[in-house]
Structure formats: C-alpha cells, structure tokens
C-alpha cells in the first residue's frame, strides 16, 4: 500500500490553515514540506518557524524536504520545529557532513532521509541507506512545482528499491516531481511506496478519490 504526501507548495497560502484541515479530511496522512534557500535551488520557500506553526495546528506526518546548502547548520532547528521525517540532499554537503547530519537528525528523535537529484546516481547514496528511514528520488529538477515527470528516472528508482531490500527493507522509497494518477502507478511499479503530489492533488476535482487511488 502506498502513501500520498501532498506538497504544500501547491496549497492556497491565503487559506492555509483551512487547506491543511481539508487535506486531512480528504484522507491524506502526510504533508510534504519543501524548504528552499535560494542557493541550493533557485527559489525560496518556508523556514523552520513555518514548520513550527504547522506542527501546532496539524497532527499529519510532516515530511520535510530540505533543499538547502550545508543542512547540518539547520537540521536541529527543523527537528525541534516538529518534523517527523527530515530529508537532506546528498549533493548539499561533504560525505562526512551528510553522515553527521543524518546521525544528528536520528539523535533528536526524527526520522532521517536522503535525497538524490535527477543527475545523481543511486550509488551516490549507497553508504547512507542503512541509516535512513526515507529515500527520496527526484523526478524533476528540485526548486519549482508543476514540472514534467522524468520517466527515465525509473531505472534508478528500481535500483534503489533493490538496494534497500538488501540492507534496509523497512525504509520508505519516495518519489517527488510530476506525480499524478498515471505516473504514480509507474512509480509504484518500480518500487516507490510514498508519492509526493502537488498541483495534481490540490487541483483535483475529487481530492478524496485522488488519495484513495494513489494509496490503493
């Protein structure tokens, strides 16, 4: 069974609290929260204070994705703000600091995760697979919503599922980028069990039906 993690980048910011409540009422159990610093990716979004505010008003699982440089500088604040999962990019720092950041996240009672951009091979995160609870494969270039799904990422997704089955089978494998009702099935067929959807979910005519279809 898959899990839908709606991306709040596509929510209505003028009615954010209501949209979060509606997202839960629609049947979603997770929320995907993209944090962008304008350096690692060419866009800006929320900070840890936003995550802290979200934590006060929802009991949904907060799936926080740090698209920022040197995440070791900020991971503790996001953990304390209320993230349930905190994922960091392997490309964002040195291997030594990536490992230290994942260990720090775990020590603070939050589930750590590792992310790969489209041009990063699966082997780049092999050493971290035993120590994470979530692996996120980007099927678009990170930084903007509404991009077209990169189907050629599926071999990498499948490779990572095989690698995880050998060293950490309980780890979630997540896909983010261009996920809709059609591409979600392709992702699930290649090993994904968590699907991030933004515009496809928030723009769906029947959001509860969208959740049920993704999670079937």
mmCIF file of N, CA and C in Angstrom, residues 52-192:
data_model
loop_
_atom_site.group_PDB
_atom_site.id
_atom_site.type_symbol
_atom_site.label_atom_id
_atom_site.label_comp_id
_atom_site.label_asym_id
_atom_site.label_seq_id
_atom_site.Cartn_x
_atom_site.Cartn_y
_atom_site.Cartn_z
ATOM 1 N N UNK A 52 7.202 24.957 12.525
ATOM 2 C CA UNK A 52 6.759 25.023 13.923
ATOM 3 C C UNK A 52 5.293 25.425 14.021
ATOM 4 N N UNK A 53 4.885 26.386 13.207
ATOM 5 C CA UNK A 53 3.484 26.813 13.194
ATOM 6 C C UNK A 53 2.577 25.708 12.676
ATOM 7 N N UNK A 54 3.034 25.001 11.641
ATOM 8 C CA UNK A 54 2.257 23.881 11.105
ATOM 9 C C UNK A 54 2.061 22.799 12.156
ATOM 10 N N UNK A 55 3.128 22.514 12.900
ATOM 11 C CA UNK A 55 3.054 21.461 13.915
ATOM 12 C C UNK A 55 1.989 21.758 14.966
ATOM 13 N N UNK A 56 1.764 23.022 15.236
ATOM 14 C CA UNK A 56 0.780 23.401 16.252
ATOM 15 C C UNK A 56 -0.650 23.154 15.810
ATOM 16 N N UNK A 57 -0.874 23.098 14.485
ATOM 17 C CA UNK A 57 -2.258 23.034 14.009
ATOM 18 C C UNK A 57 -2.599 21.741 13.262
ATOM 19 N N UNK A 58 -1.642 20.813 13.167
ATOM 20 C CA UNK A 58 -1.964 19.561 12.486
ATOM 21 C C UNK A 58 -1.235 18.392 13.120
ATOM 22 N N UNK A 59 -1.872 17.230 13.058
ATOM 23 C CA UNK A 59 -1.202 16.007 13.502
ATOM 24 C C UNK A 59 -0.805 15.132 12.314
ATOM 25 N N UNK A 60 -0.898 15.686 11.097
ATOM 26 C CA UNK A 60 -0.413 14.961 9.935
ATOM 27 C C UNK A 60 1.096 14.760 10.028
ATOM 28 N N UNK A 61 1.596 13.700 9.424
ATOM 29 C CA UNK A 61 3.031 13.452 9.370
ATOM 30 C C UNK A 61 3.679 14.541 8.520
ATOM 31 N N UNK A 62 4.628 15.264 9.096
ATOM 32 C CA UNK A 62 5.318 16.329 8.366
ATOM 33 C C UNK A 62 6.593 15.766 7.748
ATOM 34 N N UNK A 63 6.547 15.652 6.434
ATOM 35 C CA UNK A 63 7.609 15.086 5.605
ATOM 36 C C UNK A 63 8.402 16.271 5.050
ATOM 37 N N UNK A 64 9.445 16.686 5.782
ATOM 38 C CA UNK A 64 10.142 17.938 5.497
ATOM 39 C C UNK A 64 11.383 17.664 4.647
ATOM 40 N N UNK A 65 11.437 18.304 3.503
ATOM 41 C CA UNK A 65 12.473 18.105 2.488
ATOM 42 C C UNK A 65 13.338 19.357 2.423
ATOM 43 N N UNK A 66 14.584 19.243 2.901
ATOM 44 C CA UNK A 66 15.488 20.381 2.908
ATOM 45 C C UNK A 66 16.237 20.478 1.585
ATOM 46 N N UNK A 67 15.897 21.467 0.789
ATOM 47 C CA UNK A 67 16.624 21.766 -0.443
ATOM 48 C C UNK A 67 17.510 22.972 -0.165
ATOM 49 N N UNK A 68 18.511 22.730 0.700
ATOM 50 C CA UNK A 68 19.356 23.820 1.183
ATOM 51 C C UNK A 68 20.814 23.367 1.237
ATOM 52 N N UNK A 69 21.722 24.338 1.128
ATOM 53 C CA UNK A 69 23.142 24.062 1.299
ATOM 54 C C UNK A 69 23.464 23.773 2.766
ATOM 55 N N UNK A 70 24.499 22.972 2.977
ATOM 56 C CA UNK A 70 25.009 22.625 4.310
ATOM 57 C C UNK A 70 23.885 22.430 5.337
ATOM 58 N N UNK A 71 23.052 21.419 5.134
ATOM 59 C CA UNK A 71 21.912 21.214 6.030
ATOM 60 C C UNK A 71 22.292 20.960 7.482
ATOM 61 N N UNK A 72 23.547 20.604 7.733
ATOM 62 C CA UNK A 72 23.970 20.378 9.115
ATOM 63 C C UNK A 72 23.798 21.645 9.969
ATOM 64 N N UNK A 73 23.808 22.813 9.331
ATOM 65 C CA UNK A 73 23.652 24.070 10.056
ATOM 66 C C UNK A 73 22.229 24.286 10.562
ATOM 67 N N UNK A 74 21.251 23.633 9.920
ATOM 68 C CA UNK A 74 19.852 23.951 10.188
ATOM 69 C C UNK A 74 19.009 22.750 10.622
ATOM 70 N N UNK A 75 19.563 21.561 10.528
ATOM 71 C CA UNK A 75 18.770 20.355 10.789
ATOM 72 C C UNK A 75 18.165 20.346 12.190
ATOM 73 N N UNK A 76 18.938 20.768 13.176
ATOM 74 C CA UNK A 76 18.440 20.739 14.554
ATOM 75 C C UNK A 76 17.193 21.608 14.708
ATOM 76 N N UNK A 77 17.189 22.780 14.092
ATOM 77 C CA UNK A 77 16.040 23.678 14.209
ATOM 78 C C UNK A 77 14.790 23.066 13.581
ATOM 79 N N UNK A 78 14.951 22.396 12.447
ATOM 80 C CA UNK A 78 13.792 21.776 11.816
ATOM 81 C C UNK A 78 13.294 20.574 12.617
ATOM 82 N N UNK A 79 14.208 19.857 13.232
ATOM 83 C CA UNK A 79 13.791 18.749 14.095
ATOM 84 C C UNK A 79 12.994 19.270 15.284
ATOM 85 N N UNK A 80 13.497 20.302 15.920
ATOM 86 C CA UNK A 80 12.817 20.876 17.075
ATOM 87 C C UNK A 80 11.503 21.540 16.693
ATOM 88 N N UNK A 81 11.395 21.977 15.440
ATOM 89 C CA UNK A 81 10.166 22.626 14.968
ATOM 90 C C UNK A 81 9.013 21.645 14.813
ATOM 91 N N UNK A 82 9.338 20.351 14.673
ATOM 92 C CA UNK A 82 8.258 19.375 14.611
ATOM 93 C C UNK A 82 8.232 18.463 13.407
ATOM 94 N N UNK A 83 9.316 18.417 12.635
ATOM 95 C CA UNK A 83 9.366 17.490 11.501
ATOM 96 C C UNK A 83 9.284 16.052 12.005
ATOM 97 N N UNK A 84 8.567 15.219 11.279
ATOM 98 C CA UNK A 84 8.545 13.783 11.570
ATOM 99 C C UNK A 84 9.617 13.059 10.775
ATOM 100 N N UNK A 85 9.722 13.411 9.493
ATOM 101 C CA UNK A 85 10.804 12.969 8.624
ATOM 102 C C UNK A 85 11.561 14.214 8.175
ATOM 103 N N UNK A 86 12.891 14.134 8.136
ATOM 104 C CA UNK A 86 13.687 15.247 7.646
ATOM 105 C C UNK A 86 14.690 14.697 6.635
ATOM 106 N N UNK A 87 14.501 15.079 5.373
ATOM 107 C CA UNK A 87 15.356 14.566 4.307
ATOM 108 C C UNK A 87 16.318 15.654 3.836
ATOM 109 N N UNK A 88 17.557 15.220 3.553
ATOM 110 C CA UNK A 88 18.596 16.140 3.103
ATOM 111 C C UNK A 88 19.179 15.629 1.787
ATOM 112 N N UNK A 89 19.688 16.540 0.982
ATOM 113 C CA UNK A 89 20.261 16.179 -0.318
ATOM 114 C C UNK A 89 21.703 15.725 -0.166
ATOM 115 N N UNK A 90 22.028 14.615 -0.800
ATOM 116 C CA UNK A 90 23.409 14.124 -0.784
ATOM 117 C C UNK A 90 24.342 15.114 -1.467
ATOM 118 N N UNK A 91 23.813 15.909 -2.388
ATOM 119 C CA UNK A 91 24.631 16.868 -3.131
ATOM 120 C C UNK A 91 24.933 18.146 -2.340
ATOM 121 N N UNK A 92 24.317 18.297 -1.156
ATOM 122 C CA UNK A 92 24.336 19.585 -0.457
ATOM 123 C C UNK A 92 25.529 19.787 0.469
ATOM 124 N N UNK A 93 26.362 18.744 0.660
ATOM 125 C CA UNK A 93 27.474 18.884 1.593
ATOM 126 C C UNK A 93 28.477 17.756 1.356
ATOM 127 N N UNK A 94 29.527 17.727 2.148
ATOM 128 C CA UNK A 94 30.538 16.674 2.054
ATOM 129 C C UNK A 94 29.977 15.365 2.593
ATOM 130 N N UNK A 95 30.526 14.226 2.162
ATOM 131 C CA UNK A 95 30.059 12.937 2.711
ATOM 132 C C UNK A 95 30.144 12.884 4.229
ATOM 133 N N UNK A 96 31.201 13.432 4.799
ATOM 134 C CA UNK A 96 31.352 13.429 6.259
ATOM 135 C C UNK A 96 30.210 14.193 6.927
ATOM 136 N N UNK A 97 29.901 15.369 6.392
ATOM 137 C CA UNK A 97 28.832 16.171 6.992
ATOM 138 C C UNK A 97 27.451 15.589 6.741
ATOM 139 N N UNK A 98 27.256 14.940 5.597
ATOM 140 C CA UNK A 98 25.977 14.283 5.345
ATOM 141 C C UNK A 98 25.740 13.213 6.391
ATOM 142 N N UNK A 99 26.755 12.402 6.660
ATOM 143 C CA UNK A 99 26.604 11.358 7.682
ATOM 144 C C UNK A 99 26.335 11.966 9.056
ATOM 145 N N UNK A 100 27.071 13.017 9.410
ATOM 146 C CA UNK A 100 26.866 13.669 10.703
ATOM 147 C C UNK A 100 25.456 14.244 10.811
ATOM 148 N N UNK A 101 24.953 14.786 9.724
ATOM 149 C CA UNK A 101 23.608 15.364 9.745
ATOM 150 C C UNK A 101 22.551 14.291 9.943
ATOM 151 N N UNK A 102 22.688 13.182 9.246
ATOM 152 C CA UNK A 102 21.734 12.078 9.409
ATOM 153 C C UNK A 102 21.772 11.543 10.840
ATOM 154 N N UNK A 103 22.957 11.436 11.397
ATOM 155 C CA UNK A 103 23.087 10.966 12.788
ATOM 156 C C UNK A 103 22.461 11.968 13.757
ATOM 157 N N UNK A 104 22.651 13.251 13.500
ATOM 158 C CA UNK A 104 22.061 14.287 14.350
ATOM 159 C C UNK A 104 20.541 14.217 14.315
ATOM 160 N N UNK A 105 19.987 14.089 13.133
ATOM 161 C CA UNK A 105 18.530 14.003 12.990
ATOM 162 C C UNK A 105 17.989 12.839 13.798
ATOM 163 N N UNK A 106 18.623 11.688 13.677
ATOM 164 C CA UNK A 106 18.194 10.495 14.427
ATOM 165 C C UNK A 106 18.284 10.737 15.927
ATOM 166 N N UNK A 107 19.368 11.384 16.375
ATOM 167 C CA UNK A 107 19.571 11.602 17.808
ATOM 168 C C UNK A 107 18.512 12.519 18.410
ATOM 169 N N UNK A 108 17.871 13.324 17.552
ATOM 170 C CA UNK A 108 16.840 14.250 18.023
ATOM 171 C C UNK A 108 15.435 13.665 17.918
ATOM 172 N N UNK A 109 15.358 12.368 17.616
ATOM 173 C CA UNK A 109 14.069 11.679 17.603
ATOM 174 C C UNK A 109 13.277 11.830 16.336
ATOM 175 N N UNK A 110 13.932 12.303 15.270
ATOM 176 C CA UNK A 110 13.280 12.483 13.975
ATOM 177 C C UNK A 110 13.829 11.449 13.002
ATOM 178 N N UNK A 111 13.005 11.040 12.040
ATOM 179 C CA UNK A 111 13.419 10.018 11.081
ATOM 180 C C UNK A 111 14.196 10.668 9.939
ATOM 181 N N UNK A 112 15.449 10.268 9.740
ATOM 182 C CA UNK A 112 16.264 10.895 8.703
ATOM 183 C C UNK A 112 16.022 10.300 7.325
ATOM 184 N N UNK A 113 16.246 11.141 6.309
ATOM 185 C CA UNK A 113 16.118 10.678 4.939
ATOM 186 C C UNK A 113 17.166 11.305 4.050
ATOM 187 N N UNK A 114 17.420 10.674 2.914
ATOM 188 C CA UNK A 114 18.409 11.152 1.955
ATOM 189 C C UNK A 114 17.749 11.328 0.591
ATOM 190 N N UNK A 115 18.156 12.361 -0.145
ATOM 191 C CA UNK A 115 17.531 12.715 -1.419
ATOM 192 C C UNK A 115 18.573 12.723 -2.528
ATOM 193 N N UNK A 116 18.156 12.294 -3.732
ATOM 194 C CA UNK A 116 19.014 12.393 -4.913
ATOM 195 C C UNK A 116 18.312 13.181 -6.008
ATOM 196 N N UNK A 117 19.051 14.128 -6.599
ATOM 197 C CA UNK A 117 18.564 14.871 -7.752
ATOM 198 C C UNK A 117 18.616 13.983 -8.991
ATOM 199 N N UNK A 118 17.959 14.395 -10.075
ATOM 200 C CA UNK A 118 17.894 13.535 -11.268
ATOM 201 C C UNK A 118 19.243 13.081 -11.816
ATOM 202 N N UNK A 119 20.249 13.926 -11.798
ATOM 203 C CA UNK A 119 21.540 13.561 -12.381
ATOM 204 C C UNK A 119 22.470 12.821 -11.419
ATOM 205 N N UNK A 120 22.007 12.571 -10.208
ATOM 206 C CA UNK A 120 22.821 11.869 -9.210
ATOM 207 C C UNK A 120 22.525 10.377 -9.250
ATOM 208 N N UNK A 121 23.535 9.530 -9.403
ATOM 209 C CA UNK A 121 23.297 8.088 -9.482
ATOM 210 C C UNK A 121 22.926 7.477 -8.136
ATOM 211 N N UNK A 122 22.281 6.338 -8.190
ATOM 212 C CA UNK A 122 21.874 5.639 -6.973
ATOM 213 C C UNK A 122 23.059 5.332 -6.069
ATOM 214 N N UNK A 123 24.190 4.973 -6.664
ATOM 215 C CA UNK A 123 25.353 4.588 -5.870
ATOM 216 C C UNK A 123 25.874 5.727 -4.991
ATOM 217 N N UNK A 124 25.526 6.954 -5.318
ATOM 218 C CA UNK A 124 25.993 8.095 -4.534
ATOM 219 C C UNK A 124 25.458 8.081 -3.109
ATOM 220 N N UNK A 125 24.360 7.367 -2.872
ATOM 221 C CA UNK A 125 23.799 7.316 -1.514
ATOM 222 C C UNK A 125 23.878 5.931 -0.905
ATOM 223 N N UNK A 126 24.591 5.021 -1.535
ATOM 224 C CA UNK A 126 24.643 3.634 -1.054
ATOM 225 C C UNK A 126 25.095 3.546 0.397
ATOM 226 N N UNK A 127 26.094 4.342 0.777
ATOM 227 C CA UNK A 127 26.637 4.236 2.128
ATOM 228 C C UNK A 127 25.657 4.703 3.203
ATOM 229 N N UNK A 128 24.657 5.495 2.804
ATOM 230 C CA UNK A 128 23.704 6.037 3.785
ATOM 231 C C UNK A 128 22.434 5.199 3.924
ATOM 232 N N UNK A 129 22.220 4.261 3.031
ATOM 233 C CA UNK A 129 20.953 3.523 3.024
ATOM 234 C C UNK A 129 20.661 2.788 4.332
ATOM 235 N N UNK A 130 21.654 2.202 5.009
ATOM 236 C CA UNK A 130 21.317 1.511 6.267
ATOM 237 C C UNK A 130 20.897 2.436 7.392
ATOM 238 N N UNK A 131 21.143 3.733 7.268
ATOM 239 C CA UNK A 131 20.912 4.642 8.392
ATOM 240 C C UNK A 131 19.737 5.587 8.194
ATOM 241 N N UNK A 132 18.922 5.372 7.159
ATOM 242 C CA UNK A 132 17.801 6.286 6.910
ATOM 243 C C UNK A 132 16.462 5.553 6.944
ATOM 244 N N UNK A 133 15.402 6.331 7.113
ATOM 245 C CA UNK A 133 14.036 5.806 7.102
ATOM 246 C C UNK A 133 13.292 6.180 5.828
ATOM 247 N N UNK A 134 13.905 7.040 5.017
ATOM 248 C CA UNK A 134 13.250 7.516 3.806
ATOM 249 C C UNK A 134 14.312 7.851 2.760
ATOM 250 N N UNK A 135 14.121 7.346 1.554
ATOM 251 C CA UNK A 135 14.940 7.732 0.412
ATOM 252 C C UNK A 135 14.020 8.414 -0.584
ATOM 253 N N UNK A 136 14.416 9.611 -1.020
ATOM 254 C CA UNK A 136 13.600 10.393 -1.936
ATOM 255 C C UNK A 136 14.311 10.537 -3.281
ATOM 256 N N UNK A 137 13.628 10.108 -4.331
ATOM 257 C CA UNK A 137 14.146 10.233 -5.695
ATOM 258 C C UNK A 137 13.401 11.373 -6.380
ATOM 259 N N UNK A 138 14.145 12.375 -6.828
ATOM 260 C CA UNK A 138 13.543 13.497 -7.537
ATOM 261 C C UNK A 138 13.326 13.112 -9.000
ATOM 262 N N UNK A 139 12.098 13.290 -9.471
ATOM 263 C CA UNK A 139 11.776 13.027 -10.871
ATOM 264 C C UNK A 139 11.509 14.322 -11.638
ATOM 265 N N UNK A 140 11.968 15.419 -11.047
ATOM 266 C CA UNK A 140 12.096 16.726 -11.708
ATOM 267 C C UNK A 140 13.321 17.383 -11.081
ATOM 268 N N UNK A 141 13.797 18.469 -11.674
ATOM 269 C CA UNK A 141 14.853 19.250 -11.038
ATOM 270 C C UNK A 141 14.242 19.998 -9.851
ATOM 271 N N UNK A 142 14.826 19.867 -8.675
ATOM 272 C CA UNK A 142 14.218 20.495 -7.497
ATOM 273 C C UNK A 142 14.226 22.015 -7.566
ATOM 274 N N UNK A 143 13.179 22.599 -6.996
ATOM 275 C CA UNK A 143 13.116 24.048 -6.894
ATOM 276 C C UNK A 143 11.824 24.676 -7.350
ATOM 277 N N UNK A 144 11.086 23.995 -8.219
ATOM 278 C CA UNK A 144 9.830 24.550 -8.723
ATOM 279 C C UNK A 144 8.787 23.447 -8.846
ATOM 280 N N UNK A 145 7.528 23.792 -8.601
ATOM 281 C CA UNK A 145 6.434 22.855 -8.789
ATOM 282 C C UNK A 145 5.952 22.855 -10.227
ATOM 283 N N UNK A 146 5.148 21.857 -10.565
ATOM 284 C CA UNK A 146 4.487 21.821 -11.860
ATOM 285 C C UNK A 146 5.334 21.359 -13.026
ATOM 286 N N UNK A 147 6.512 20.765 -12.761
ATOM 287 C CA UNK A 147 7.366 20.306 -13.848
ATOM 288 C C UNK A 147 6.903 18.943 -14.374
ATOM 289 N N UNK A 148 7.390 18.613 -15.571
ATOM 290 C CA UNK A 148 7.029 17.343 -16.200
ATOM 291 C C UNK A 148 7.808 16.186 -15.589
ATOM 292 N N UNK A 149 7.130 15.103 -15.354
ATOM 293 C CA UNK A 149 7.690 13.879 -14.786
ATOM 294 C C UNK A 149 8.779 13.303 -15.685
ATOM 295 N N UNK A 150 9.930 12.944 -15.089
ATOM 296 C CA UNK A 150 11.046 12.348 -15.823
ATOM 297 C C UNK A 150 10.966 10.823 -15.728
ATOM 298 N N UNK A 151 10.377 10.215 -16.721
ATOM 299 C CA UNK A 151 10.191 8.767 -16.703
ATOM 300 C C UNK A 151 11.513 8.009 -16.708
ATOM 301 N N UNK A 152 12.569 8.635 -17.223
ATOM 302 C CA UNK A 152 13.855 7.934 -17.281
ATOM 303 C C UNK A 152 14.520 7.808 -15.913
ATOM 304 N N UNK A 153 13.885 8.300 -14.859
ATOM 305 C CA UNK A 153 14.368 8.073 -13.501
ATOM 306 C C UNK A 153 13.937 6.719 -12.945
ATOM 307 N N UNK A 154 13.054 6.019 -13.651
ATOM 308 C CA UNK A 154 12.516 4.771 -13.116
ATOM 309 C C UNK A 154 13.568 3.671 -12.929
ATOM 310 N N UNK A 155 14.541 3.507 -13.811
ATOM 311 C CA UNK A 155 15.579 2.512 -13.534
ATOM 312 C C UNK A 155 16.340 2.802 -12.236
ATOM 313 N N UNK A 156 16.610 4.080 -11.962
ATOM 314 C CA UNK A 156 17.279 4.429 -10.705
ATOM 315 C C UNK A 156 16.388 4.113 -9.510
ATOM 316 N N UNK A 157 15.105 4.414 -9.637
ATOM 317 C CA UNK A 157 14.164 4.097 -8.565
ATOM 318 C C UNK A 157 14.159 2.598 -8.280
ATOM 319 N N UNK A 158 14.076 1.815 -9.326
ATOM 320 C CA UNK A 158 14.061 0.360 -9.181
ATOM 321 C C UNK A 158 15.370 -0.149 -8.576
ATOM 322 N N UNK A 159 16.483 0.440 -9.000
ATOM 323 C CA UNK A 159 17.785 0.058 -8.448
ATOM 324 C C UNK A 159 17.846 0.340 -6.949
ATOM 325 N N UNK A 160 17.322 1.483 -6.547
ATOM 326 C CA UNK A 160 17.340 1.828 -5.123
ATOM 327 C C UNK A 160 16.441 0.909 -4.308
ATOM 328 N N UNK A 161 15.310 0.503 -4.882
ATOM 329 C CA UNK A 161 14.447 -0.439 -4.160
ATOM 330 C C UNK A 161 15.164 -1.767 -3.937
ATOM 331 N N UNK A 162 15.902 -2.210 -4.939
ATOM 332 C CA UNK A 162 16.670 -3.446 -4.809
ATOM 333 C C UNK A 162 17.763 -3.295 -3.752
ATOM 334 N N UNK A 163 18.443 -2.166 -3.771
ATOM 335 C CA UNK A 163 19.496 -1.912 -2.785
ATOM 336 C C UNK A 163 18.921 -1.852 -1.372
ATOM 337 N N UNK A 164 17.781 -1.182 -1.225
ATOM 338 C CA UNK A 164 17.157 -1.092 0.096
ATOM 339 C C UNK A 164 16.682 -2.442 0.588
ATOM 340 N N UNK A 165 16.150 -3.254 -0.291
ATOM 341 C CA UNK A 165 15.675 -4.580 0.114
ATOM 342 C C UNK A 165 16.801 -5.427 0.692
ATOM 343 N N UNK A 166 18.026 -5.137 0.282
ATOM 344 C CA UNK A 166 19.180 -5.894 0.776
ATOM 345 C C UNK A 166 19.690 -5.399 2.123
ATOM 346 N N UNK A 167 19.608 -4.071 2.370
ATOM 347 C CA UNK A 167 20.237 -3.520 3.579
ATOM 348 C C UNK A 167 19.270 -2.858 4.555
ATOM 349 N N UNK A 168 18.083 -2.467 4.078
ATOM 350 C CA UNK A 168 17.152 -1.718 4.934
ATOM 351 C C UNK A 168 15.740 -1.817 4.352
ATOM 352 N N UNK A 169 15.146 -2.998 4.339
ATOM 353 C CA UNK A 169 13.870 -3.193 3.645
ATOM 354 C C UNK A 169 12.702 -2.396 4.201
ATOM 355 N N UNK A 170 12.777 -1.950 5.453
ATOM 356 C CA UNK A 170 11.675 -1.172 6.034
ATOM 357 C C UNK A 170 11.695 0.282 5.600
ATOM 358 N N UNK A 171 12.765 0.716 4.957
ATOM 359 C CA UNK A 171 12.896 2.120 4.542
ATOM 360 C C UNK A 171 11.887 2.459 3.449
ATOM 361 N N UNK A 172 11.247 3.622 3.597
ATOM 362 C CA UNK A 172 10.343 4.114 2.559
ATOM 363 C C UNK A 172 11.138 4.599 1.352
ATOM 364 N N UNK A 173 10.557 4.431 0.167
ATOM 365 C CA UNK A 173 11.127 4.951 -1.073
ATOM 366 C C UNK A 173 10.108 5.904 -1.680
ATOM 367 N N UNK A 174 10.467 7.167 -1.748
ATOM 368 C CA UNK A 174 9.555 8.242 -2.117
ATOM 369 C C UNK A 174 9.934 8.837 -3.471
ATOM 370 N N UNK A 175 8.933 9.307 -4.199
ATOM 371 C CA UNK A 175 9.139 9.992 -5.471
ATOM 372 C C UNK A 175 8.489 11.370 -5.395
ATOM 373 N N UNK A 176 9.196 12.362 -5.908
ATOM 374 C CA UNK A 176 8.689 13.738 -5.911
ATOM 375 C C UNK A 176 8.977 14.356 -7.271
ATOM 376 N N UNK A 177 7.912 14.818 -7.944
ATOM 377 C CA UNK A 177 8.076 15.524 -9.205
ATOM 378 C C UNK A 177 7.184 15.002 -10.299
ATOM 379 N N UNK A 178 6.176 15.767 -10.653
ATOM 380 C CA UNK A 178 5.306 15.387 -11.755
ATOM 381 C C UNK A 178 4.427 14.191 -11.484
ATOM 382 N N UNK A 179 4.148 13.916 -10.221
ATOM 383 C CA UNK A 179 3.329 12.747 -9.877
ATOM 384 C C UNK A 179 1.851 13.079 -10.044
ATOM 385 N N UNK A 180 1.161 12.250 -10.817
ATOM 386 C CA UNK A 180 -0.290 12.333 -10.953
ATOM 387 C C UNK A 180 -0.834 10.913 -10.930
ATOM 388 N N UNK A 181 -2.093 10.731 -11.245
ATOM 389 C CA UNK A 181 -2.692 9.402 -11.143
ATOM 390 C C UNK A 181 -2.048 8.403 -12.094
ATOM 391 N N UNK A 182 -1.538 8.881 -13.220
ATOM 392 C CA UNK A 182 -0.899 7.985 -14.182
ATOM 393 C C UNK A 182 0.539 7.678 -13.801
ATOM 394 N N UNK A 183 1.321 8.712 -13.532
ATOM 395 C CA UNK A 183 2.734 8.485 -13.213
ATOM 396 C C UNK A 183 2.921 7.805 -11.860
ATOM 397 N N UNK A 184 1.968 7.980 -10.960
ATOM 398 C CA UNK A 184 2.056 7.300 -9.665
ATOM 399 C C UNK A 184 2.080 5.791 -9.833
ATOM 400 N N UNK A 185 1.299 5.284 -10.767
ATOM 401 C CA UNK A 185 1.276 3.836 -10.995
ATOM 402 C C UNK A 185 2.618 3.343 -11.518
ATOM 403 N N UNK A 186 3.261 4.136 -12.358
ATOM 404 C CA UNK A 186 4.590 3.791 -12.863
ATOM 405 C C UNK A 186 5.597 3.757 -11.717
ATOM 406 N N UNK A 187 5.513 4.743 -10.839
ATOM 407 C CA UNK A 187 6.423 4.798 -9.694
ATOM 408 C C UNK A 187 6.218 3.609 -8.768
ATOM 409 N N UNK A 188 4.981 3.281 -8.473
ATOM 410 C CA UNK A 188 4.703 2.143 -7.594
ATOM 411 C C UNK A 188 5.197 0.844 -8.212
ATOM 412 N N UNK A 189 5.056 0.720 -9.518
ATOM 413 C CA UNK A 189 5.518 -0.491 -10.205
ATOM 414 C C UNK A 189 7.033 -0.639 -10.132
ATOM 415 N N UNK A 190 7.725 0.466 -9.901
ATOM 416 C CA UNK A 190 9.187 0.435 -9.814
ATOM 417 C C UNK A 190 9.706 0.544 -8.383
ATOM 418 N N UNK A 191 8.819 0.369 -7.411
ATOM 419 C CA UNK A 191 9.260 0.232 -6.031
ATOM 420 C C UNK A 191 8.923 1.342 -5.074
ATOM 421 N N UNK A 192 8.354 2.446 -5.543
ATOM 422 C CA UNK A 192 8.017 3.544 -4.641
ATOM 423 C C UNK A 192 6.825 3.193 -3.767
#
